Amino acid sequence: MSLIKGIESANAEYSDKFTKGDLSLPPAKKAVIIHCMDARIDPSTSLGFQEGDVHVIRNAGGRASDALRSVIISQRLLGTREIIILHHTDCGMLTFTDDKLRNILKEETGQSVDHISFLPFGDLKQSVLDDVKFLQDNPLVLDVPITGYIYDVKTGKIHKVDR
Amino acid sequence: MSLIKGIESANAEYSDKFTKGDLSLPPAKKAVIIHCMDARIDPSTSLGFQEGDVHVIRNAGGRASDALRSVIISQRLLGTREIIILHHTDCGMLTFTDDKLRNILKEETGQSVDHISFLPFGDLKQSVLDDVKFLQDNPLVLDVPITGYIYDVKTGKIHKVDR
């Protein structure tokens, strides 16, 4: 069954009680968080954010290279000056390789997608370190604090990733 | 002041009461939502999602082309079969052009970024229609229901976008 009916009904209830119509466009806490699209994680509740606080970029794996366009816009046009990277345990990105997914797509669609990297990883901690370094080294990204965390989907707890 | 302290303290409180450690990796509602990184929108509260329900992809503007890698992973590896696209009023993407942002980056970093499109748009409704069509036409994307909405940041209300 389509989501549409549930979304529209939940939103009618939400907007009936809505009181946050005067928030401004630039994030109040001047920060951007990059994390995975995984359904089990809700950054607002698990990290304590309110509407208006931070930019939230989400993609498969929470990969920084795939977030670069958005990070540039967030920093240069909307004034954010801090980055949080959040990957998580039991991530789908740990379960496949580029070759495996390329083969699935070739079989199912007939398309050759050797030019696409799906950015999977084999080591969760290293994936966070790699993504912090990717942003630190990128000349288009401002020199701001960047902190990496791993979220444990079994406990709801975040753990800071240090070298 | 850095976000770190606030995040860690909010998460300690969240994880102390955490009861959702047995959710499974594939989204329960077999859907993926693509929307903007804008700080003012919280998809879980405004659309009524719970942890475990849907994949959430977020980027500057909620642009579908920038979400393609994640959509492919969501559909082919994690079984989602419905897509919701959500753009919003007062979006930052309505405030600049590629040339403007490229010039800012050239001035501030000395880097030439003519090869990057930042995917701004001038017409909000058209941006939703374009992104629905981008996914409908892409041979790597499954033929599933795709619905576009605009979220009004002044009222918290979503409006379906029809041709």
Short mmCIF file of N, CA and C in Angstrom, two decimals, chain B residues 9-75:
data_model
loop_
_atom_site.label_atom_id
_atom_site.label_comp_id
_atom_site.label_asym_id
_atom_site.label_seq_id
_atom_site.Cartn_x
_atom_site.Cartn_y
_atom_site.Cartn_z
N SER B 9 25.63 14.69 24.87
CA SER B 9 24.74 14.68 26.05
C SER B 9 23.31 14.29 25.63
N ALA B 10 22.82 14.81 24.51
CA ALA B 10 21.47 14.43 24.04
C ALA B 10 21.44 12.95 23.70
N ASN B 11 22.52 12.43 23.11
CA ASN B 11 22.53 11.02 22.73
C ASN B 11 22.60 10.10 23.94
N ALA B 12 23.30 10.54 24.98
CA ALA B 12 23.37 9.72 26.20
C ALA B 12 21.97 9.53 26.76
N GLU B 13 21.20 10.60 26.76
CA GLU B 13 19.82 10.54 27.26
C GLU B 13 18.96 9.64 26.36
N TYR B 14 19.12 9.81 25.03
CA TYR B 14 18.36 9.01 24.05
C TYR B 14 18.68 7.52 24.20
N SER B 15 19.97 7.19 24.28
CA SER B 15 20.36 5.77 24.28
C SER B 15 20.01 5.10 25.60
N ASP B 16 19.95 5.89 26.67
CA ASP B 16 19.53 5.32 27.97
C ASP B 16 18.13 4.73 27.90
N LYS B 17 17.28 5.34 27.10
CA LYS B 17 15.87 4.89 27.01
C LYS B 17 15.60 4.13 25.72
N PHE B 18 16.68 3.74 25.00
CA PHE B 18 16.54 3.15 23.65
C PHE B 18 15.90 1.77 23.70
N THR B 19 14.88 1.56 22.87
CA THR B 19 14.18 0.27 22.87
C THR B 19 14.05 -0.31 21.46
N LYS B 20 14.77 0.30 20.48
CA LYS B 20 14.55 -0.10 19.09
C LYS B 20 15.72 -0.84 18.47
N GLY B 21 16.42 -1.63 19.30
CA GLY B 21 17.61 -2.32 18.84
C GLY B 21 17.36 -3.53 17.95
N ASP B 22 16.10 -3.88 17.75
CA ASP B 22 15.83 -5.06 16.92
C ASP B 22 15.20 -4.73 15.56
N LEU B 23 15.29 -3.49 15.15
CA LEU B 23 14.76 -3.13 13.83
C LEU B 23 15.63 -3.77 12.75
N SER B 24 15.02 -4.11 11.62
CA SER B 24 15.82 -4.75 10.57
C SER B 24 16.32 -3.71 9.57
N LEU B 25 17.36 -4.10 8.84
CA LEU B 25 18.03 -3.19 7.91
C LEU B 25 17.11 -2.69 6.79
N PRO B 26 16.36 -3.54 6.09
CA PRO B 26 15.49 -3.01 5.02
C PRO B 26 14.33 -2.20 5.61
N PRO B 27 14.00 -1.06 5.02
CA PRO B 27 12.93 -0.21 5.57
C PRO B 27 11.58 -0.92 5.59
N ALA B 28 10.89 -0.86 6.72
CA ALA B 28 9.62 -1.57 6.90
C ALA B 28 8.56 -1.13 5.90
N LYS B 29 8.55 0.15 5.55
CA LYS B 29 7.51 0.65 4.64
C LYS B 29 7.96 0.61 3.18
N LYS B 30 9.11 0.00 2.92
CA LYS B 30 9.62 -0.20 1.55
C LYS B 30 9.57 1.08 0.72
N ALA B 31 9.99 2.17 1.33
CA ALA B 31 9.95 3.45 0.60
C ALA B 31 11.20 4.26 0.88
N VAL B 32 11.47 5.18 -0.03
CA VAL B 32 12.60 6.10 0.15
C VAL B 32 12.08 7.51 -0.09
N ILE B 33 12.49 8.44 0.77
CA ILE B 33 12.11 9.83 0.60
C ILE B 33 13.36 10.64 0.28
N ILE B 34 13.22 11.53 -0.70
CA ILE B 34 14.34 12.39 -1.10
C ILE B 34 13.95 13.81 -0.76
N HIS B 35 14.68 14.45 0.14
CA HIS B 35 14.33 15.85 0.37
C HIS B 35 15.53 16.69 0.73
N CYS B 36 15.26 17.97 0.93
CA CYS B 36 16.33 18.94 1.07
C CYS B 36 17.02 18.81 2.43
N MET B 37 18.27 19.26 2.49
CA MET B 37 19.03 19.27 3.75
C MET B 37 18.56 20.38 4.69
N ASP B 38 17.64 21.23 4.21
CA ASP B 38 17.19 22.41 4.97
C ASP B 38 16.94 22.09 6.44
N ALA B 39 17.47 22.95 7.31
CA ALA B 39 17.42 22.71 8.76
C ALA B 39 16.00 22.76 9.32
N ARG B 40 15.09 23.45 8.62
CA ARG B 40 13.77 23.70 9.20
C ARG B 40 12.81 22.52 9.08
N ILE B 41 13.20 21.50 8.30
CA ILE B 41 12.28 20.39 8.04
C ILE B 41 12.75 19.12 8.75
N ASP B 42 11.86 18.52 9.51
CA ASP B 42 12.15 17.24 10.15
C ASP B 42 11.17 16.21 9.58
N PRO B 43 11.64 15.36 8.67
CA PRO B 43 10.71 14.45 7.98
C PRO B 43 10.00 13.49 8.91
N SER B 44 10.66 13.10 10.00
CA SER B 44 10.00 12.12 10.87
C SER B 44 8.78 12.74 11.53
N THR B 45 8.92 13.94 12.07
CA THR B 45 7.75 14.54 12.73
C THR B 45 6.74 15.08 11.71
N SER B 46 7.22 15.71 10.64
CA SER B 46 6.28 16.37 9.73
C SER B 46 5.53 15.39 8.84
N LEU B 47 6.08 14.19 8.65
CA LEU B 47 5.40 13.20 7.80
C LEU B 47 5.01 11.94 8.57
N GLY B 48 5.32 11.92 9.84
CA GLY B 48 4.85 10.83 10.68
C GLY B 48 5.63 9.52 10.58
N PHE B 49 6.93 9.58 10.26
CA PHE B 49 7.71 8.35 10.19
C PHE B 49 8.30 7.97 11.55
N GLN B 50 8.40 6.67 11.77
CA GLN B 50 9.09 6.14 12.95
C GLN B 50 10.44 5.57 12.51
N GLU B 51 11.34 5.38 13.47
CA GLU B 51 12.60 4.70 13.16
C GLU B 51 12.28 3.34 12.51
N GLY B 52 12.98 3.03 11.44
CA GLY B 52 12.80 1.74 10.76
C GLY B 52 11.88 1.80 9.55
N ASP B 53 11.14 2.91 9.37
CA ASP B 53 10.12 2.98 8.32
C ASP B 53 10.65 3.15 6.90
N VAL B 54 11.47 4.19 6.68
CA VAL B 54 11.84 4.57 5.31
C VAL B 54 13.30 5.01 5.22
N HIS B 55 13.89 4.84 4.05
CA HIS B 55 15.18 5.46 3.77
C HIS B 55 14.97 6.96 3.60
N VAL B 56 15.90 7.74 4.10
CA VAL B 56 15.81 9.20 3.94
C VAL B 56 17.09 9.71 3.28
N ILE B 57 16.94 10.21 2.07
CA ILE B 57 18.07 10.81 1.36
C ILE B 57 17.88 12.32 1.42
N ARG B 58 18.91 13.04 1.83
CA ARG B 58 18.79 14.50 1.89
C ARG B 58 20.02 15.14 1.25
N ASN B 59 19.79 16.15 0.44
CA ASN B 59 20.89 16.92 -0.13
C ASN B 59 20.40 18.33 -0.41
N ALA B 60 21.29 19.20 -0.86
CA ALA B 60 20.89 20.58 -1.13
C ALA B 60 19.83 20.59 -2.23
N GLY B 61 18.62 20.97 -1.89
CA GLY B 61 17.51 21.03 -2.84
C GLY B 61 16.67 19.77 -2.91
N GLY B 62 17.17 18.67 -2.37
CA GLY B 62 16.46 17.40 -2.54
C GLY B 62 16.48 16.94 -3.99
N ARG B 63 17.63 17.16 -4.66
CA ARG B 63 17.72 16.87 -6.08
C ARG B 63 17.89 15.38 -6.36
N ALA B 64 17.10 14.88 -7.31
CA ALA B 64 17.09 13.45 -7.60
C ALA B 64 18.37 12.97 -8.27
N SER B 65 18.95 13.80 -9.14
CA SER B 65 20.15 13.32 -9.85
C SER B 65 21.28 13.09 -8.86
N ASP B 66 21.35 13.91 -7.83
CA ASP B 66 22.40 13.78 -6.81
C ASP B 66 22.08 12.62 -5.84
N ALA B 67 20.88 12.07 -5.95
CA ALA B 67 20.46 10.98 -5.06
C ALA B 67 20.50 9.63 -5.76
N LEU B 68 20.92 9.61 -7.02
CA LEU B 68 20.78 8.40 -7.85
C LEU B 68 21.52 7.19 -7.26
N ARG B 69 22.77 7.39 -6.85
CA ARG B 69 23.53 6.28 -6.26
C ARG B 69 22.75 5.65 -5.10
N SER B 70 22.25 6.49 -4.22
CA SER B 70 21.53 6.00 -3.04
C SER B 70 20.21 5.33 -3.40
N VAL B 71 19.50 5.88 -4.38
CA VAL B 71 18.22 5.29 -4.80
C VAL B 71 18.45 3.89 -5.36
N ILE B 72 19.50 3.74 -6.16
CA ILE B 72 19.81 2.43 -6.74
C ILE B 72 20.08 1.41 -5.62
N ILE B 73 20.89 1.79 -4.64
CA ILE B 73 21.19 0.89 -3.51
C ILE B 73 19.92 0.58 -2.74
N SER B 74 19.10 1.60 -2.50
CA SER B 74 17.85 1.43 -1.76
C SER B 74 16.92 0.43 -2.45
N GLN B 75 16.82 0.53 -3.76
CA GLN B 75 15.90 -0.35 -4.50
C GLN B 75 16.46 -1.74 -4.73
#
